[in-house]
PDB file of C-alpha atoms in Angstrom:
ATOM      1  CA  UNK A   1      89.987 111.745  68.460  1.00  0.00           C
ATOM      2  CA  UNK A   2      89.409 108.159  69.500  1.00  0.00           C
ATOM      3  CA  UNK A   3      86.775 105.677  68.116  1.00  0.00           C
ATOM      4  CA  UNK A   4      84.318 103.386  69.838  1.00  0.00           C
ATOM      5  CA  UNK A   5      86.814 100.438  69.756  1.00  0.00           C
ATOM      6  CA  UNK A   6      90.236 102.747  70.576  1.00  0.00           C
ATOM      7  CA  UNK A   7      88.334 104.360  73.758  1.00  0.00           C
ATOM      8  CA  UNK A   8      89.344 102.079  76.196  1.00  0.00           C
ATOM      9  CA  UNK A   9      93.120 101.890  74.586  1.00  0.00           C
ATOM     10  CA  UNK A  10      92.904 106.217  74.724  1.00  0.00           C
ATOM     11  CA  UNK A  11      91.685 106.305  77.806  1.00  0.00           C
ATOM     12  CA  UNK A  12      94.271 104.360  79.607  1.00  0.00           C
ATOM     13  CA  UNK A  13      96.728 106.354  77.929  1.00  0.00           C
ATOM     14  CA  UNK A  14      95.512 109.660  79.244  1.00  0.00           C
ATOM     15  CA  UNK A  15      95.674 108.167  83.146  1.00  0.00           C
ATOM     16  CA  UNK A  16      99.003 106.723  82.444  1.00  0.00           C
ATOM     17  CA  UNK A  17     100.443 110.089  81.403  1.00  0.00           C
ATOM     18  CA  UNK A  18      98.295 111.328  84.512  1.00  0.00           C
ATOM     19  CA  UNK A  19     100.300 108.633  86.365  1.00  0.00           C
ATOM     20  CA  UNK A  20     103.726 109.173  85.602  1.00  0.00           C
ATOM     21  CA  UNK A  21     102.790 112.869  86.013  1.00  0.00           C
ATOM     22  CA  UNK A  22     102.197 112.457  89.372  1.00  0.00           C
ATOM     23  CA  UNK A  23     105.597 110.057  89.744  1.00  0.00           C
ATOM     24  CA  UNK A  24     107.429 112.933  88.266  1.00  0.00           C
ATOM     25  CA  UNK A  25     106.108 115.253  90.643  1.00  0.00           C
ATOM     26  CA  UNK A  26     106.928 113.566  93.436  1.00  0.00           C
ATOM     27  CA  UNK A  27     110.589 112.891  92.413  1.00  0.00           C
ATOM     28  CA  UNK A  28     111.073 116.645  91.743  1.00  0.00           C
ATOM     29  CA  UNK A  29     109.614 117.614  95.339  1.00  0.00           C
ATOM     30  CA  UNK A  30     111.733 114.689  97.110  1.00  0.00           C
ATOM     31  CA  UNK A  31     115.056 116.175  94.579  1.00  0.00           C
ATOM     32  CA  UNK A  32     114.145 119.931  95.632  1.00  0.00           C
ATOM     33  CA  UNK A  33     113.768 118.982  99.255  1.00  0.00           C
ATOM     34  CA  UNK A  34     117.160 116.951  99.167  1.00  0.00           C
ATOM     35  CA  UNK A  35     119.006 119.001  97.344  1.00  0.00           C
ATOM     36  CA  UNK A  36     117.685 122.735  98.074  1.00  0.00           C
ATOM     37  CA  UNK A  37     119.859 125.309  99.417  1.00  0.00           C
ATOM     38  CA  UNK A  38     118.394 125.457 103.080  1.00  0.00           C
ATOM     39  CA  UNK A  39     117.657 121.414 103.675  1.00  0.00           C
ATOM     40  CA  UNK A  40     121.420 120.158 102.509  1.00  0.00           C
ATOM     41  CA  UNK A  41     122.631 123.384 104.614  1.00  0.00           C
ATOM     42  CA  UNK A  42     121.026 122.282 107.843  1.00  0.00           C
ATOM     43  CA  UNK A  43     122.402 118.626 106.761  1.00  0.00           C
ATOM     44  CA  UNK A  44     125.501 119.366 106.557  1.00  0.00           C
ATOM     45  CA  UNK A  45     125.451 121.509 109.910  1.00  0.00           C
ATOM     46  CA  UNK A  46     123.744 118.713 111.693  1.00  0.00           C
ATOM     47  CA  UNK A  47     125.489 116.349 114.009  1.00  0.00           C
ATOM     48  CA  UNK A  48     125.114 112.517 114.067  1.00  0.00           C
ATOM     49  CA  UNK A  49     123.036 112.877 117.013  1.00  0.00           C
ATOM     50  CA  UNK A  50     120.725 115.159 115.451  1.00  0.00           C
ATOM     51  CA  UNK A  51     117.884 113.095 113.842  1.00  0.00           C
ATOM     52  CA  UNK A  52     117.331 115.659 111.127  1.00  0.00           C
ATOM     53  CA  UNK A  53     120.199 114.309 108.680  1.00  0.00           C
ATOM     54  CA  UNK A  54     118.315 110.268 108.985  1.00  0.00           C
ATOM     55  CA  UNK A  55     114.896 112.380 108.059  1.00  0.00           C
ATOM     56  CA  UNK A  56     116.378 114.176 105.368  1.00  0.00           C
ATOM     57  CA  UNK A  57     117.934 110.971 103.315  1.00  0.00           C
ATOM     58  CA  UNK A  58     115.248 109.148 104.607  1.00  0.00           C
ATOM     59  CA  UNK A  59     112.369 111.461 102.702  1.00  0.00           C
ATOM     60  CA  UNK A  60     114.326 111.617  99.507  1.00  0.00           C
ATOM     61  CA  UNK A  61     114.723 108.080  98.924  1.00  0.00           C
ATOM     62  CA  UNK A  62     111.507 107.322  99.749  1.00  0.00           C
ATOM     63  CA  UNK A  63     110.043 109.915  97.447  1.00  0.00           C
ATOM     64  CA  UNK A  64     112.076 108.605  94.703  1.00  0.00           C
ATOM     65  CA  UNK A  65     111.382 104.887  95.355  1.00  0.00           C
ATOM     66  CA  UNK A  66     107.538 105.941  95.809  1.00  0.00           C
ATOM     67  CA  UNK A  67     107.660 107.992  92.150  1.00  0.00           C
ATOM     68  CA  UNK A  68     109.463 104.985  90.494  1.00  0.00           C
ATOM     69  CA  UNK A  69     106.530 102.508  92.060  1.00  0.00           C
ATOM     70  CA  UNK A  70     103.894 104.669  90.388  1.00  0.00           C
ATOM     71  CA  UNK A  71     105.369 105.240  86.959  1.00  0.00           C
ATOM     72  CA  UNK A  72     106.161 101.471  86.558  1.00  0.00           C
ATOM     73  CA  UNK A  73     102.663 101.133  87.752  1.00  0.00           C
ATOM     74  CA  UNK A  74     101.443 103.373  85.077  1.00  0.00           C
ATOM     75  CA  UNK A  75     103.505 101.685  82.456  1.00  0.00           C
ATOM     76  CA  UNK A  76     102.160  97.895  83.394  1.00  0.00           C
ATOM     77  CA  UNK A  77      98.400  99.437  83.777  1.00  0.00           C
ATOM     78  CA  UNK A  78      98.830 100.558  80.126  1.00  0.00           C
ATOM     79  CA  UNK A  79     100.361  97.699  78.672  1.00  0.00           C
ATOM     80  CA  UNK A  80      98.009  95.446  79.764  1.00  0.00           C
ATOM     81  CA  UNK A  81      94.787  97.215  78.346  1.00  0.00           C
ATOM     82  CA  UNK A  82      96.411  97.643  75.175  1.00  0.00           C
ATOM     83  CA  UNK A  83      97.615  93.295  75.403  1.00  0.00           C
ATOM     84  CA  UNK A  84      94.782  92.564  77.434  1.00  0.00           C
ATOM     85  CA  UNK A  85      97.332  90.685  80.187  1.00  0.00           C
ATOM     86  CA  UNK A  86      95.786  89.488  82.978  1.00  0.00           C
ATOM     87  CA  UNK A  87      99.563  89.076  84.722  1.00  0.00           C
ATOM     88  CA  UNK A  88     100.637  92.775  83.641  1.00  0.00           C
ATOM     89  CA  UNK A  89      97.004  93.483  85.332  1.00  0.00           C
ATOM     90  CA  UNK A  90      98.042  91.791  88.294  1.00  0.00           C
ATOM     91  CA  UNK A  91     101.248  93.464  88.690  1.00  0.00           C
ATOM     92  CA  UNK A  92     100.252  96.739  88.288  1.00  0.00           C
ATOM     93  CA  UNK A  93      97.623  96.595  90.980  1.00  0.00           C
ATOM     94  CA  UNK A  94     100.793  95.325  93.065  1.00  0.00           C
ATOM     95  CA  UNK A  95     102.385  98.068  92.347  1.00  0.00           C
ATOM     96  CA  UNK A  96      99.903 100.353  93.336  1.00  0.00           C
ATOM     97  CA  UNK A  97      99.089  98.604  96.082  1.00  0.00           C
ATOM     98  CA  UNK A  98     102.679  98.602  97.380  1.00  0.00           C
ATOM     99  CA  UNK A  99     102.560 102.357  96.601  1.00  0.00           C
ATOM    100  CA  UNK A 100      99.217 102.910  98.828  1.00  0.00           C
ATOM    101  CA  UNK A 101     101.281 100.556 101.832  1.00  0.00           C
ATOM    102  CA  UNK A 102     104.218 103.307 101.734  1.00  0.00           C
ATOM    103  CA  UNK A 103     101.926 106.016 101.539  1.00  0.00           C
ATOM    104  CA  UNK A 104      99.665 105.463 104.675  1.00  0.00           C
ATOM    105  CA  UNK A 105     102.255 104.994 107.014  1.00  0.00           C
ATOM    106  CA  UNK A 106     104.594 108.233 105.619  1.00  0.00           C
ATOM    107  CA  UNK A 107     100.931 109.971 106.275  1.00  0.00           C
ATOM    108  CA  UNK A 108     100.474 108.635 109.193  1.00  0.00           C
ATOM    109  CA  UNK A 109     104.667 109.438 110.483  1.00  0.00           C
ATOM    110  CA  UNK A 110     103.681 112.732 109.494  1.00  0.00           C
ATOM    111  CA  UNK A 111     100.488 113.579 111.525  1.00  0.00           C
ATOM    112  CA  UNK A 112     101.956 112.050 114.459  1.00  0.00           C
ATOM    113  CA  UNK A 113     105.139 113.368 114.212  1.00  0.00           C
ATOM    114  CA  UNK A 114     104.364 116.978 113.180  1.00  0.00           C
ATOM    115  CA  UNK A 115     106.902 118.694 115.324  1.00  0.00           C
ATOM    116  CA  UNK A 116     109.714 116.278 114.857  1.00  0.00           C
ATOM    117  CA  UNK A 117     111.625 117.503 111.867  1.00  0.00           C
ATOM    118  CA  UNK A 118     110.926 121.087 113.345  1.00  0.00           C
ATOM    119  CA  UNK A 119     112.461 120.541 116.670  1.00  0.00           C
ATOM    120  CA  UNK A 120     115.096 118.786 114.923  1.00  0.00           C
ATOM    121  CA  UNK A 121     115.917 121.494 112.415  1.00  0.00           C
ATOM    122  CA  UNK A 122     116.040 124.502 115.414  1.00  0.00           C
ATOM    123  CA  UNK A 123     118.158 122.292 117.570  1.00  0.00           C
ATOM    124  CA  UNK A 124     120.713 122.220 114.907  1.00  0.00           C
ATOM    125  CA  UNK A 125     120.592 126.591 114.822  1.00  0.00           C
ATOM    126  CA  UNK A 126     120.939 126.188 118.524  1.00  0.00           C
ATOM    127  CA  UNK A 127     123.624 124.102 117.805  1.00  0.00           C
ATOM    128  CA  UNK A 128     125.487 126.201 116.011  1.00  0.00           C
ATOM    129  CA  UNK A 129     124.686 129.800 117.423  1.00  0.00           C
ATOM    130  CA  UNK A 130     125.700 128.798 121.052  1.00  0.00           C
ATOM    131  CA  UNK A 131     129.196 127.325 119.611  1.00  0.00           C
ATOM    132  CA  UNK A 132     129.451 131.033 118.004  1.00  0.00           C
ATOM    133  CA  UNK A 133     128.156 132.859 121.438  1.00  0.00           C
ATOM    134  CA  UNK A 134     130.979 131.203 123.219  1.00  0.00           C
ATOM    135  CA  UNK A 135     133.646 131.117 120.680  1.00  0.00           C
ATOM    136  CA  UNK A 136     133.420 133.312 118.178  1.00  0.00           C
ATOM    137  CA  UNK A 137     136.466 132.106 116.338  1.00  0.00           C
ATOM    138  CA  UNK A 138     135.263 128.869 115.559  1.00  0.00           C
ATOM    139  CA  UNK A 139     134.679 127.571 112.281  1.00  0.00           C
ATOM    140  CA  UNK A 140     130.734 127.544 113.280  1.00  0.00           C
ATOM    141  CA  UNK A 141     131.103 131.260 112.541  1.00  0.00           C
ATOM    142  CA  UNK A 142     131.175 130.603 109.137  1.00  0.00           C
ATOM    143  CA  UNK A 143     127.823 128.043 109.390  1.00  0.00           C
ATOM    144  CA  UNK A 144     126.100 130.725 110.903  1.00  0.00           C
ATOM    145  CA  UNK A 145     126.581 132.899 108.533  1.00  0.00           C
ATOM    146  CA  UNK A 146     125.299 131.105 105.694  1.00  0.00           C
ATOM    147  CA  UNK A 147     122.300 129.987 108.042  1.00  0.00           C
ATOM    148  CA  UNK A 148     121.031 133.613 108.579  1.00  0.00           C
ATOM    149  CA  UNK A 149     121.724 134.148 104.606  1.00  0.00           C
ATOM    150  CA  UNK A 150     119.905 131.164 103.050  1.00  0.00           C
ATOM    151  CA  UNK A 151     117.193 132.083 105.481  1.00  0.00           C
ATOM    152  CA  UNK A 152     117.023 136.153 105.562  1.00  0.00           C
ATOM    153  CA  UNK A 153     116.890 136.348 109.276  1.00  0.00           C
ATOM    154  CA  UNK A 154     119.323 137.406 112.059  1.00  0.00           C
ATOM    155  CA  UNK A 155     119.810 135.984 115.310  1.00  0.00           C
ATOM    156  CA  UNK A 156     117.452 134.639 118.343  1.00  0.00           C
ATOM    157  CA  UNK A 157     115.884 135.917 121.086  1.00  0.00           C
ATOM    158  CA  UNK A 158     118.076 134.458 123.908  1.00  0.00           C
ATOM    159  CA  UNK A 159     117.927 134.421 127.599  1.00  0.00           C
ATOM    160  CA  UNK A 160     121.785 135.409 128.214  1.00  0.00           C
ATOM    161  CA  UNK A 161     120.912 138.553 126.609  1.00  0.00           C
ATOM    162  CA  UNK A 162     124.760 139.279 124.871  1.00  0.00           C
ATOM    163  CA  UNK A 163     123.111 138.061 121.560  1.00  0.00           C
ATOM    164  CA  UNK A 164     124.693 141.805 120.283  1.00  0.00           C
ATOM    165  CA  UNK A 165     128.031 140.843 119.775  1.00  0.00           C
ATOM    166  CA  UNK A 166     127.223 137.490 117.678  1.00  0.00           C
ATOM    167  CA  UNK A 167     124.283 139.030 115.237  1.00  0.00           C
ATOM    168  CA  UNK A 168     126.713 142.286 114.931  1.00  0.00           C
ATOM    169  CA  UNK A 169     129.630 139.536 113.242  1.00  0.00           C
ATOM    170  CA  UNK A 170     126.947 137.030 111.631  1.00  0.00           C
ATOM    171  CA  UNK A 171     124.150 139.198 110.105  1.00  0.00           C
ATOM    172  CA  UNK A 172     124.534 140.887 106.710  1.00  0.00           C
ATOM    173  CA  UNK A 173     124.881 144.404 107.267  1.00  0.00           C
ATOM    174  CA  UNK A 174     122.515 146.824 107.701  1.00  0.00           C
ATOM    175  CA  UNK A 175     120.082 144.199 108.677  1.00  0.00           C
ATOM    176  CA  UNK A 176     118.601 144.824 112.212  1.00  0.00           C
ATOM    177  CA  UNK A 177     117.582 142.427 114.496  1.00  0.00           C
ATOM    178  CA  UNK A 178     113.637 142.592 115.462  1.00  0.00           C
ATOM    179  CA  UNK A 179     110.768 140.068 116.226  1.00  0.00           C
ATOM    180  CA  UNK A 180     110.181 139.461 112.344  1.00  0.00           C
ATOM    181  CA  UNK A 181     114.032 138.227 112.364  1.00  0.00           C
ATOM    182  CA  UNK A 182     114.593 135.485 114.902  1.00  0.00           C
ATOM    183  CA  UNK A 183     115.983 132.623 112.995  1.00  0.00           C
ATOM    184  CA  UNK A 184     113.850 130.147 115.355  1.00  0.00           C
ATOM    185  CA  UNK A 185     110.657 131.554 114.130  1.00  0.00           C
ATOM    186  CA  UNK A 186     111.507 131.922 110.286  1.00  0.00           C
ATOM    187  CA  UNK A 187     112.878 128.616 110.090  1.00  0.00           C
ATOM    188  CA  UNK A 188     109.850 127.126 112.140  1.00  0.00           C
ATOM    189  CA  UNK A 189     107.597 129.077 109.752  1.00  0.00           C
ATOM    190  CA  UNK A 190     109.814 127.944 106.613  1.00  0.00           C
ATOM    191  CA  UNK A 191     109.437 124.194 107.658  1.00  0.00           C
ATOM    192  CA  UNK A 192     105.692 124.002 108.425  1.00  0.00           C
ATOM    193  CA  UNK A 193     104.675 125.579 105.395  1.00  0.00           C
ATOM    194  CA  UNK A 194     106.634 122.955 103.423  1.00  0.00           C
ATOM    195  CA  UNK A 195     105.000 120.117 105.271  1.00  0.00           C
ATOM    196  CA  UNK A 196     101.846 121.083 105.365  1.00  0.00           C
ATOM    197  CA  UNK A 197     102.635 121.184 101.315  1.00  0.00           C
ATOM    198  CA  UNK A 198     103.971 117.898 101.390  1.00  0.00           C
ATOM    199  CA  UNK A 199     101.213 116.360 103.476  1.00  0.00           C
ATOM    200  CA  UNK A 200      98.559 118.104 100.896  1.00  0.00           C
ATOM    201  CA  UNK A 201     100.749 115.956  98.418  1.00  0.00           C
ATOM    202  CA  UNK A 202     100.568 112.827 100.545  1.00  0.00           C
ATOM    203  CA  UNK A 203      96.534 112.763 100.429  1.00  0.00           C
ATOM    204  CA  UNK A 204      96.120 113.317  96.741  1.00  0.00           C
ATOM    205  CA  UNK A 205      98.753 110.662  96.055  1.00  0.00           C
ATOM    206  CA  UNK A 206      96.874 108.458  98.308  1.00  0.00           C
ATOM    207  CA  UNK A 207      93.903 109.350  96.847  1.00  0.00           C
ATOM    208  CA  UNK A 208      95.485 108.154  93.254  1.00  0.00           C
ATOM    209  CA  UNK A 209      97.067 105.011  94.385  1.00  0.00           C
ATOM    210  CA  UNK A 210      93.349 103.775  95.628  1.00  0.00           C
ATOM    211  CA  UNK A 211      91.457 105.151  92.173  1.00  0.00           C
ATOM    212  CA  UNK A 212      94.973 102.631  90.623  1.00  0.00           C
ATOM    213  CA  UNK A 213      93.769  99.982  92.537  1.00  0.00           C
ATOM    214  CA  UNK A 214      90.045  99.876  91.650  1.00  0.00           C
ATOM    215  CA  UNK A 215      91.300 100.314  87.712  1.00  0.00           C
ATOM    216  CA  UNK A 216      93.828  97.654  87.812  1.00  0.00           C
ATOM    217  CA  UNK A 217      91.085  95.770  89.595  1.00  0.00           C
ATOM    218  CA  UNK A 218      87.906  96.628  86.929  1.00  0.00           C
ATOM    219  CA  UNK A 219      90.659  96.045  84.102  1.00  0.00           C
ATOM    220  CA  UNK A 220      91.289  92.324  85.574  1.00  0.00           C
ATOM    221  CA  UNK A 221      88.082  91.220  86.038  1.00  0.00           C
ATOM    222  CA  UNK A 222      86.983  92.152  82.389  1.00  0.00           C
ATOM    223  CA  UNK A 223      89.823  90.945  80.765  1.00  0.00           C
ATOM    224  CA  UNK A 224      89.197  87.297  82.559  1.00  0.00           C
ATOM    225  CA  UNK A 225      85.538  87.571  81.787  1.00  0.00           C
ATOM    226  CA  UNK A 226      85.466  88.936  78.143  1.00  0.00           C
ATOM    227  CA  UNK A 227      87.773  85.557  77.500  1.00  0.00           C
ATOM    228  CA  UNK A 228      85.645  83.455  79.062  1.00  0.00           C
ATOM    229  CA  UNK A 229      82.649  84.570  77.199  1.00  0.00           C
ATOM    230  CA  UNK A 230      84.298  84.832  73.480  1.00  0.00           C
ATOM    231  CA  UNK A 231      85.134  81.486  74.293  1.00  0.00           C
ATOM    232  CA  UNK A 232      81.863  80.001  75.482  1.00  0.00           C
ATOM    233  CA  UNK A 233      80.265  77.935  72.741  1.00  0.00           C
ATOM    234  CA  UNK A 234      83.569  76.689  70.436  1.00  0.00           C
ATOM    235  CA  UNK A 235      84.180  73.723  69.856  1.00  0.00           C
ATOM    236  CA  UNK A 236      86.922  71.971  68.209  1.00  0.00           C
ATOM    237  CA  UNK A 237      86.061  68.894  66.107  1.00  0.00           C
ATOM    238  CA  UNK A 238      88.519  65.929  66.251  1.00  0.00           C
TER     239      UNK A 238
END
């Protein structure tokens, strides 16, 4: 329970925890994109020329550079109601502000560039299911095999038509190969899901960084005017 003179002190506590929540959150969905099973597999499969493995290190340290912006934010936003700083003011309204500048363009990379990371993903099952249709003895075998796992599916539809022979050695057994099963779709299905998630996340971070702003903003201007005023009318006698 707060009194009249600790509310403003209480309050910015509760959106600094609400802050750092939100930079923790982000820094465990950038760590369980980079590091989950099906991501780092499709990583590792990938080849330089495949833009998917720039994407992938590219989104993680920008989510953890973006969660690090917000928490130190937080911590300056707090600090300087409780000091009454105007330069710990100032820099946390940098801070959010640099936050909002990385934000609006990843938003913006990810509306126009919705199929990207998609196209880039399937190319690399292409990849690696044609190198198994036409050797079936390379080490690809193997990659396959812990695609169609880490993904539950089996296979493609392919317009050769002697898909048989490479879902018979790649699929888990007893698993048959149907419409619900083609790799290209479940991994196309897997992928959008996650980004329309992650684009959710984008807005309401967005949406945070601006409400930072306007705080940060508010705090400065009353700190600098609640001076002014307690020291209108002093004087010091000489």
């Amino acid at each position: 329970v707060c009194t009249q003179q600790e509310l403003m002190p209480c309050k910015s506590l509760l959106e600094t925890l609400l802050f750092q929540l939100l930079g923790l959150s982000i820094a465990t969905l950038s760590t369980v994109t980079h590091y989950g099973l099906r991501f780092t597999l499709i990583s590792n499969v990938s080849l330089d020329s495949n833009a998917y493995r720039v994407i992938h290190h590219t989104a993680f340290y920008f989510g953890i550079c973006l969660s690090m912006t917000l928490i130190l934010a937080a911590l300056l936003s707090s600090a300087a109601t409780v000091r009454e700083s105007q330069c710990l003011t100032a820099m946390g309204f940098f801070c959010f502000a640099l936050a909002f500048c990385g934000l609006i363009p990843a938003a913006c990379w990810r509306y126009t560039h919705s199929t990207e990371v998609e196209d880039s993903m399937m190319d690399v099952y292409d990849f690696v299911y044609e190198e198994v249709r036409r050797n079936t003895s390379s080490f690809r075998r193997h990659e396959l095999i812990a695609i169609h796992e880490a993904f539950l599916c089996c296979g493609k539809h392919s317009p050769y038509g002697d898909t048989n022979n490479v879902e018979n050695k790649t699929c888990a057994p007893g698993q048959v190969h149907d419409e619900g099963q083609d790799c290209l779709r479940e991994i196309q299905d897997f992928l959008r899901k996650h980004m329309d998630f992650v684009f959710s996340f984008l807005g309401i971070a967005i949406g945070f960084t601006v409400y930072g702003m306007i705080l940060t903003s508010f705090l400065w201007f009353s700190i600098h005017f609640s001076s002014n005023l307690y020291r209108k009318g002093k004087y010091i006698l000489r």
